[in-house]
Amino acid sequence: MALFTMTEIETWKPETFAFRSQQLAQLLRGDFSSIAKELSKVFPNTKGLQERFVPLVQRYAHELSGLYVKPVVRRFAQPQAATADPFVKLHAVYAASGVDRVLHQAHRELLVQNTMILAVFPAGVGRVRVRAFAPYLVDWQLGDPMWADELQEASSVTLRVPSKAEDGLITYGRIVFTPTEIYREGAGGTRTPVYGKSTRNPFGRIPLVVLRGEAPLPGRAFAPVNEPLLTMQLALCVSESDTELLVHTQAWGQKIIRNAQPAQQVEELAVGPDKVVALVNNDPQAPAPDLAIVQGNPPLAQITGWNESRLRLLCSMFDLSPDAFLKVNTAVTASARAYDARDREESKARYEPVFLQA
């Protein structure tokens, strides 16, 4: 009798998850360095393929973020909070620390990552440093897997942070958070305090904040990343590169000699807009050789229509107007613009409780 069944076991590949999380973080910032590897996977034997980029992830985040674009009015529980000296100083700390700017970026990343970790570090008198960490920068060691999504149930949470940058190489170190200790791990395993002069945790809990756009699956600390957006981003970049190669190899006119003589034949056939291809005809009754120009007919209109239809489908799934991604010379009524604006505001409002709780 089997001790377990496959229905009671789930497999998860954290390396794949971390890679996709890092891809989204890079694409959100306009870093398309991962596209070259995607092209080599899709076209392993194709030469002359140029990388072409479409900033879909950036545009998506721009359309749906915005909670912290305008100045945020913060109200505290006490009626006298607006004038009480401690709260006035607290407002000053928020302003000096650029908290709204960090939270705006965290909102943008939350739209594509679905999970973000916020950490607050000391930065001298009157200010702090708030940093947002995507899942690929976080190692979350579970305590009881039944409560895997609860931060305070974790045995430890480790944040990857840059420790050295030299000659284009960035070396990462670690900041380790446990219920009893907090320290920055250096070379040779040295431990540097983060809060105060001791590595002891002065808070009695793990002092991190978790932002969630989606709930994780059972037994996991992180929700899946926005894979529909990622795959569409990759598909558009691959399609743009492929289409440009198609234009380069088929759109120009190819010079040919029809009914060429055997003497005009070559052993190696070279093609291109500045080459002439001899099409040999051994029929003695064939007409005299003549020069002609032929041209392929790449289906560019069909390719463009296909890409646009996929974008429209994606937009419909996210309650977005396709006009924000596809600029066309068509009239849009005021009511249509109002509905689009309302949809965007509703999408933003879904994240307000997340940041209010944080």
CSV table of C-alpha atoms in Angstrom, one decimal:
chain,number,residue,atom,x,y,z
A,1,MET,CA,0.0,0.0,0.0
A,2,ALA,CA,1.4,3.4,-1.0
A,3,LEU,CA,2.3,5.8,1.8
A,4,PHE,CA,1.0,8.8,-0.2
A,5,THR,CA,-0.8,9.7,-3.4
A,6,MET,CA,0.1,12.2,-6.0
A,7,THR,CA,-3.1,14.2,-5.3
A,8,GLU,CA,-1.6,15.0,-1.8
A,9,ILE,CA,1.6,16.5,-3.2
A,10,GLU,CA,2.1,19.7,-5.1
A,11,THR,CA,5.3,20.6,-6.8
A,12,TRP,CA,6.6,24.2,-7.1
A,13,LYS,CA,9.7,25.5,-8.8
A,14,PRO,CA,11.0,28.5,-6.8
A,15,GLU,CA,13.9,29.1,-9.3
A,16,THR,CA,11.4,29.5,-12.1
A,17,PHE,CA,9.2,31.8,-10.0
A,18,ALA,CA,12.2,33.9,-9.0
A,19,PHE,CA,13.4,34.2,-12.6
A,20,ARG,CA,9.9,35.5,-13.7
A,21,SER,CA,9.8,37.9,-10.8
A,22,GLN,CA,13.2,39.3,-11.8
A,23,GLN,CA,12.1,39.6,-15.4
A,24,LEU,CA,9.1,41.6,-14.5
A,25,ALA,CA,11.1,43.8,-12.2
A,26,GLN,CA,13.6,44.5,-15.0
A,27,LEU,CA,10.9,45.1,-17.6
A,28,LEU,CA,9.1,47.5,-15.3
A,29,ARG,CA,12.3,49.6,-15.2
A,30,GLY,CA,12.9,49.5,-18.9
A,31,ASP,CA,15.6,46.8,-18.7
A,32,PHE,CA,15.1,44.4,-21.7
A,33,SER,CA,18.3,42.4,-21.2
A,34,SER,CA,16.3,39.2,-20.8
A,35,ILE,CA,14.8,39.4,-24.3
A,36,ALA,CA,18.0,38.2,-26.0
A,37,LYS,CA,17.7,34.8,-24.2
A,38,GLU,CA,14.0,34.6,-25.1
A,39,LEU,CA,14.8,35.2,-28.8
A,40,SER,CA,17.5,32.5,-28.8
A,41,LYS,CA,15.0,30.0,-27.3
A,42,VAL,CA,12.4,30.7,-29.9
A,43,PHE,CA,14.8,31.1,-32.9
A,44,PRO,CA,17.8,28.9,-32.1
A,45,ASN,CA,19.0,28.7,-35.7
A,46,THR,CA,18.2,32.2,-37.0
A,47,LYS,CA,20.9,34.7,-37.8
A,48,GLY,CA,20.6,38.4,-38.1
A,49,LEU,CA,17.7,38.7,-35.6
A,50,GLN,CA,17.7,42.2,-34.1
A,51,GLU,CA,16.3,42.9,-30.6
A,52,ARG,CA,13.2,45.1,-30.7
A,53,PHE,CA,11.4,46.2,-27.5
A,54,VAL,CA,7.8,47.2,-26.6
A,55,PRO,CA,7.4,48.7,-23.1
A,56,LEU,CA,4.1,47.0,-22.3
A,57,VAL,CA,4.8,46.3,-18.6
A,58,GLN,CA,5.8,50.0,-18.1
A,59,ARG,CA,2.7,51.2,-19.8
A,60,TYR,CA,0.4,48.8,-17.8
A,61,ALA,CA,1.8,50.0,-14.5
A,62,HIS,CA,1.5,53.6,-15.6
A,63,GLU,CA,-2.1,53.2,-16.4
A,64,LEU,CA,-3.2,51.4,-13.2
A,65,SER,CA,-1.0,53.0,-10.6
A,66,GLY,CA,-1.4,56.5,-9.2
A,67,LEU,CA,-2.5,56.3,-5.6
A,68,TYR,CA,0.6,58.2,-4.5
A,69,VAL,CA,1.0,60.6,-7.5
A,70,LYS,CA,-0.8,63.4,-5.8
A,71,PRO,CA,0.1,64.5,-2.2
A,72,VAL,CA,-1.3,62.1,0.3
A,73,VAL,CA,-3.3,63.5,3.3
A,74,ARG,CA,-2.7,61.3,6.3
A,75,ARG,CA,-5.1,61.4,9.2
A,76,PHE,CA,-4.4,59.8,12.6
A,77,ALA,CA,-6.9,58.5,15.1
A,78,GLN,CA,-6.7,61.3,17.7
A,79,PRO,CA,-8.7,64.4,17.0
A,80,GLN,CA,-5.8,66.6,17.9
A,81,ALA,CA,-3.4,64.8,15.6
A,82,ALA,CA,-3.3,67.6,13.1
A,83,THR,CA,-1.7,70.0,15.6
A,84,ALA,CA,-0.1,67.7,18.2
A,85,ASP,CA,3.6,68.0,18.2
A,86,PRO,CA,4.4,64.3,17.8
A,87,PHE,CA,2.2,64.0,14.7
A,88,VAL,CA,3.6,67.2,13.1
A,89,LYS,CA,7.1,65.7,13.5
A,90,LEU,CA,5.8,62.4,12.1
A,91,HIS,CA,4.5,64.2,9.0
A,92,ALA,CA,7.9,65.8,8.7
A,93,VAL,CA,9.6,62.4,8.8
A,94,TYR,CA,7.3,61.1,6.1
A,95,ALA,CA,8.2,64.1,3.9
A,96,ALA,CA,11.9,64.0,4.5
A,97,SER,CA,12.1,60.3,3.9
A,98,GLY,CA,10.2,60.4,0.5
A,99,VAL,CA,7.8,57.7,1.7
A,100,ASP,CA,5.2,58.6,-0.9
A,101,ARG,CA,7.7,58.2,-3.7
A,102,VAL,CA,8.7,54.7,-2.4
A,103,LEU,CA,5.1,53.7,-2.0
A,104,HIS,CA,4.3,54.8,-5.6
A,105,GLN,CA,7.0,52.6,-6.9
A,106,ALA,CA,5.8,49.8,-4.6
A,107,HIS,CA,2.3,50.2,-6.1
A,108,ARG,CA,3.7,49.9,-9.6
A,109,GLU,CA,5.6,46.8,-8.7
A,110,LEU,CA,2.6,45.2,-6.8
A,111,LEU,CA,0.6,45.4,-10.0
A,112,VAL,CA,3.0,43.0,-11.7
A,113,GLN,CA,4.5,41.1,-8.8
A,114,ASN,CA,1.3,40.6,-6.7
A,115,THR,CA,3.5,40.4,-3.6
A,116,MET,CA,5.9,43.1,-2.2
A,117,ILE,CA,7.9,43.4,1.0
A,118,LEU,CA,8.5,46.8,2.6
A,119,ALA,CA,11.4,47.3,5.0
A,120,VAL,CA,12.2,50.5,7.0
A,121,PHE,CA,15.9,51.2,7.8
A,122,PRO,CA,17.4,53.9,10.0
A,123,ALA,CA,18.8,56.9,8.2
A,124,GLY,CA,19.8,59.4,10.9
A,125,VAL,CA,17.8,62.1,12.7
A,126,GLY,CA,14.5,63.0,11.3
A,127,ARG,CA,14.3,60.5,8.5
A,128,VAL,CA,14.2,56.8,7.6
A,129,ARG,CA,14.9,54.7,4.4
A,130,VAL,CA,11.9,52.8,3.1
A,131,ARG,CA,12.7,50.1,0.6
A,132,ALA,CA,10.4,47.8,-1.4
A,133,PHE,CA,11.6,44.2,-2.3
A,134,ALA,CA,10.2,42.1,-5.1
A,135,PRO,CA,9.8,38.3,-4.4
A,136,TYR,CA,13.0,37.4,-6.2
A,137,LEU,CA,15.0,39.4,-3.6
A,138,VAL,CA,13.3,37.6,-0.7
A,139,ASP,CA,14.0,34.3,0.9
A,140,TRP,CA,11.1,33.4,3.1
A,141,GLN,CA,11.7,30.4,5.4
A,142,LEU,CA,8.4,28.9,6.5
A,143,GLY,CA,7.5,28.0,10.0
A,144,ASP,CA,4.3,26.1,10.0
A,145,PRO,CA,3.3,25.6,6.3
A,146,MET,CA,-0.4,25.9,7.3
A,147,TRP,CA,0.2,29.6,8.0
A,148,ALA,CA,2.8,30.1,5.2
A,149,ASP,CA,1.4,33.5,4.2
A,150,GLU,CA,1.7,35.0,7.7
A,151,LEU,CA,4.9,37.0,8.1
A,152,GLN,CA,5.1,36.5,11.9
A,153,GLU,CA,4.9,32.7,11.5
A,154,ALA,CA,8.0,32.7,9.4
A,155,SER,CA,11.2,31.3,10.9
A,156,SER,CA,13.3,33.8,9.1
A,157,VAL,CA,13.0,36.3,6.2
A,158,THR,CA,16.2,37.2,4.3
A,159,LEU,CA,16.5,40.2,1.9
A,160,ARG,CA,19.1,40.3,-0.8
A,161,VAL,CA,20.8,43.7,-0.9
A,162,PRO,CA,23.7,45.0,-3.0
A,163,SER,CA,26.9,44.8,-1.0
A,164,LYS,CA,29.5,45.7,-3.7
A,165,ALA,CA,29.4,47.3,-7.2
A,166,GLU,CA,32.6,47.3,-9.2
A,167,ASP,CA,33.4,47.1,-13.0
A,168,GLY,CA,29.8,46.4,-13.9
A,169,LEU,CA,29.5,43.5,-11.4
A,170,ILE,CA,27.1,43.8,-8.5
A,171,THR,CA,27.6,41.5,-5.5
A,172,TYR,CA,24.6,40.8,-3.2
A,173,GLY,CA,24.7,40.4,0.5
A,174,ARG,CA,21.9,39.5,2.9
A,175,ILE,CA,19.9,41.1,5.7
A,176,VAL,CA,18.4,38.4,7.9
A,177,PHE,CA,15.3,39.0,10.0
A,178,THR,CA,14.2,36.5,12.6
A,179,PRO,CA,12.0,36.9,15.7
A,180,THR,CA,15.1,37.2,17.9
A,181,GLU,CA,17.9,38.6,15.6
A,182,ILE,CA,18.3,41.1,12.8
A,183,TYR,CA,21.7,41.5,11.1
A,184,ARG,CA,23.5,42.2,7.9
A,185,GLU,CA,25.7,39.3,6.8
A,186,GLY,CA,29.0,40.2,5.3
A,187,ALA,CA,32.0,38.5,3.9
A,188,GLY,CA,33.2,35.5,6.0
A,189,GLY,CA,29.9,35.3,7.8
A,190,THR,CA,30.4,38.5,9.8
A,191,ARG,CA,27.2,40.0,11.3
A,192,THR,CA,26.6,43.8,11.4
A,193,PRO,CA,23.7,45.2,13.4
A,194,VAL,CA,21.0,47.0,11.5
A,195,TYR,CA,19.0,48.5,14.3
A,196,GLY,CA,21.2,49.9,17.1
A,197,LYS,CA,24.4,48.4,18.3
A,198,SER,CA,23.3,44.8,18.8
A,199,THR,CA,22.1,42.1,16.4
A,200,ARG,CA,19.2,41.4,18.9
A,201,ASN,CA,15.8,42.1,17.4
A,202,PRO,CA,14.5,45.1,19.5
A,203,PHE,CA,10.9,44.8,18.1
A,204,GLY,CA,10.0,41.3,19.3
A,205,ARG,CA,8.6,40.6,15.8
A,206,ILE,CA,9.8,40.6,12.2
A,207,PRO,CA,9.6,44.3,11.3
A,208,LEU,CA,8.6,44.0,7.7
A,209,VAL,CA,5.3,44.8,5.8
A,210,VAL,CA,3.8,42.5,3.3
A,211,LEU,CA,1.7,44.0,0.4
A,212,ARG,CA,-0.5,41.5,-1.4
A,213,GLY,CA,-2.4,42.0,-4.6
A,214,GLU,CA,-3.5,38.4,-4.6
A,215,ALA,CA,-3.5,35.7,-2.0
A,216,PRO,CA,-0.9,32.9,-2.3
A,217,LEU,CA,-1.7,29.3,-2.8
A,218,PRO,CA,-1.7,27.1,0.3
A,219,GLY,CA,1.8,26.4,1.6
A,220,ARG,CA,3.4,29.3,-0.2
A,221,ALA,CA,4.4,32.8,1.0
A,222,PHE,CA,4.1,34.5,-2.4
A,223,ALA,CA,1.2,34.8,-4.8
A,224,PRO,CA,2.0,34.0,-8.5
A,225,VAL,CA,3.4,36.9,-10.5
A,226,ASN,CA,1.3,38.5,-13.3
A,227,GLU,CA,2.2,35.9,-15.9
A,228,PRO,CA,-0.4,37.0,-18.5
A,229,LEU,CA,1.3,40.4,-18.6
A,230,LEU,CA,4.8,38.8,-18.7
A,231,THR,CA,4.0,36.4,-21.5
A,232,MET,CA,2.3,39.1,-23.6
A,233,GLN,CA,5.4,41.4,-23.1
A,234,LEU,CA,7.7,38.6,-24.3
A,235,ALA,CA,5.4,37.7,-27.2
A,236,LEU,CA,5.3,41.3,-28.5
A,237,CYS,CA,9.1,41.7,-28.3
A,238,VAL,CA,9.6,38.4,-30.1
A,239,SER,CA,7.0,39.3,-32.7
A,240,GLU,CA,8.6,42.7,-33.3
A,241,SER,CA,12.0,41.2,-33.9
A,242,ASP,CA,10.6,38.5,-36.1
A,243,THR,CA,8.6,40.9,-38.2
A,244,GLU,CA,11.6,43.2,-38.7
A,245,LEU,CA,13.7,40.2,-39.9
A,246,LEU,CA,10.8,39.3,-42.2
A,247,VAL,CA,10.8,42.8,-43.7
A,248,HIS,CA,14.5,42.8,-44.2
A,249,THR,CA,14.5,39.4,-46.0
A,250,GLN,CA,11.3,39.8,-48.1
A,251,ALA,CA,10.3,43.4,-48.6
A,252,TRP,CA,13.2,44.4,-50.9
A,253,GLY,CA,13.3,43.7,-54.6
A,254,GLN,CA,15.4,40.7,-55.6
A,255,LYS,CA,17.2,41.1,-59.0
A,256,ILE,CA,17.0,38.0,-61.1
A,257,ILE,CA,17.9,36.9,-64.7
A,258,ARG,CA,15.2,34.8,-66.1
A,259,ASN,CA,16.1,32.2,-68.7
A,260,ALA,CA,19.8,32.5,-67.8
A,261,GLN,CA,22.4,30.6,-69.7
A,262,PRO,CA,24.5,27.9,-68.0
A,263,ALA,CA,27.5,30.2,-68.1
A,264,GLN,CA,25.7,32.6,-65.8
A,265,GLN,CA,25.1,30.0,-63.1
A,266,VAL,CA,27.1,30.1,-59.9
A,267,GLU,CA,28.0,27.4,-57.4
A,268,GLU,CA,26.9,29.4,-54.4
A,269,LEU,CA,23.7,31.3,-54.4
A,270,ALA,CA,23.9,34.8,-52.9
A,271,VAL,CA,20.7,36.8,-52.3
A,272,GLY,CA,20.1,40.4,-51.3
A,273,PRO,CA,19.0,43.7,-52.8
A,274,ASP,CA,22.5,44.2,-54.3
A,275,LYS,CA,22.8,40.6,-55.7
A,276,VAL,CA,21.6,39.1,-58.9
A,277,VAL,CA,20.2,35.6,-59.0
A,278,ALA,CA,20.5,33.7,-62.3
A,279,LEU,CA,17.6,31.3,-62.9
A,280,VAL,CA,19.0,28.8,-65.5
A,281,ASN,CA,16.7,27.5,-68.2
A,282,ASN,CA,18.2,24.6,-70.3
A,283,ASP,CA,15.4,24.7,-72.9
A,284,PRO,CA,16.9,25.7,-76.2
A,285,GLN,CA,13.6,27.2,-77.3
A,286,ALA,CA,13.5,29.5,-74.3
A,287,PRO,CA,13.4,33.3,-74.8
A,288,ALA,CA,16.5,35.3,-74.4
A,289,PRO,CA,17.7,36.1,-70.9
A,290,ASP,CA,16.2,39.2,-69.3
A,291,LEU,CA,16.6,41.1,-66.0
A,292,ALA,CA,13.6,41.3,-63.7
A,293,ILE,CA,12.9,42.3,-60.1
A,294,VAL,CA,10.7,40.2,-57.9
A,295,GLN,CA,9.5,40.9,-54.4
A,296,GLY,CA,8.0,38.9,-51.6
A,297,ASN,CA,4.7,39.8,-50.1
A,298,PRO,CA,5.1,39.5,-46.3
A,299,PRO,CA,1.7,39.5,-44.5
A,300,LEU,CA,2.5,42.6,-42.4
A,301,ALA,CA,-1.1,43.7,-42.1
A,302,GLN,CA,-2.2,40.3,-40.8
A,303,ILE,CA,0.7,40.3,-38.3
A,304,THR,CA,-0.2,43.7,-37.1
A,305,GLY,CA,-3.9,42.8,-36.8
A,306,TRP,CA,-3.0,39.7,-34.8
A,307,ASN,CA,-0.8,41.6,-32.3
A,308,GLU,CA,-3.5,44.2,-31.9
A,309,SER,CA,-6.2,41.6,-31.3
A,310,ARG,CA,-4.1,40.0,-28.6
A,311,LEU,CA,-3.5,43.4,-26.9
A,312,ARG,CA,-7.3,44.1,-27.0
A,313,LEU,CA,-8.0,40.8,-25.4
A,314,LEU,CA,-5.4,41.4,-22.6
A,315,CYS,CA,-6.9,44.9,-22.0
A,316,SER,CA,-10.4,43.5,-21.7
A,317,MET,CA,-9.2,41.1,-19.1
A,318,PHE,CA,-7.7,43.9,-17.0
A,319,ASP,CA,-10.6,46.4,-17.5
A,320,LEU,CA,-8.3,48.7,-19.5
A,321,SER,CA,-9.1,50.7,-22.6
A,322,PRO,CA,-7.1,49.4,-25.6
A,323,ASP,CA,-6.8,53.0,-26.8
A,324,ALA,CA,-4.3,53.6,-24.0
A,325,PHE,CA,-2.0,51.1,-25.8
A,326,LEU,CA,-3.1,51.5,-29.4
A,327,LYS,CA,-3.2,55.1,-30.5
A,328,VAL,CA,-5.7,55.3,-33.4
A,329,ASN,CA,-7.2,58.2,-35.3
A,330,THR,CA,-10.8,57.4,-34.3
A,331,ALA,CA,-13.2,59.5,-32.4
A,332,VAL,CA,-13.8,58.6,-28.7
A,333,THR,CA,-17.0,60.0,-27.1
A,334,ALA,CA,-16.9,61.8,-23.8
A,335,SER,CA,-19.0,59.0,-22.2
A,336,ALA,CA,-16.5,56.4,-23.4
A,337,ARG,CA,-13.6,58.4,-21.9
A,338,ALA,CA,-15.6,58.8,-18.6
A,339,TYR,CA,-16.2,55.0,-18.4
A,340,ASP,CA,-12.5,54.3,-19.0
A,341,ALA,CA,-11.5,56.8,-16.3
A,342,ARG,CA,-14.0,55.2,-13.9
A,343,ASP,CA,-12.6,51.7,-14.6
A,344,ARG,CA,-9.1,52.9,-13.9
A,345,GLU,CA,-10.2,54.5,-10.7
A,346,GLU,CA,-12.0,51.3,-9.6
A,347,SER,CA,-8.8,49.4,-10.3
A,348,LYS,CA,-6.8,51.8,-8.2
A,349,ALA,CA,-9.4,51.6,-5.4
A,350,ARG,CA,-8.9,47.9,-5.1
A,351,TYR,CA,-5.4,48.5,-3.8
A,352,GLU,CA,-6.3,51.3,-1.3
A,353,PRO,CA,-7.1,48.8,1.6
A,354,VAL,CA,-3.7,47.1,1.0
A,355,PHE,CA,-1.8,50.3,1.5
A,356,LEU,CA,-4.0,51.5,4.3
A,357,GLN,CA,-3.4,48.3,6.2
A,358,ALA,CA,0.4,48.7,5.6
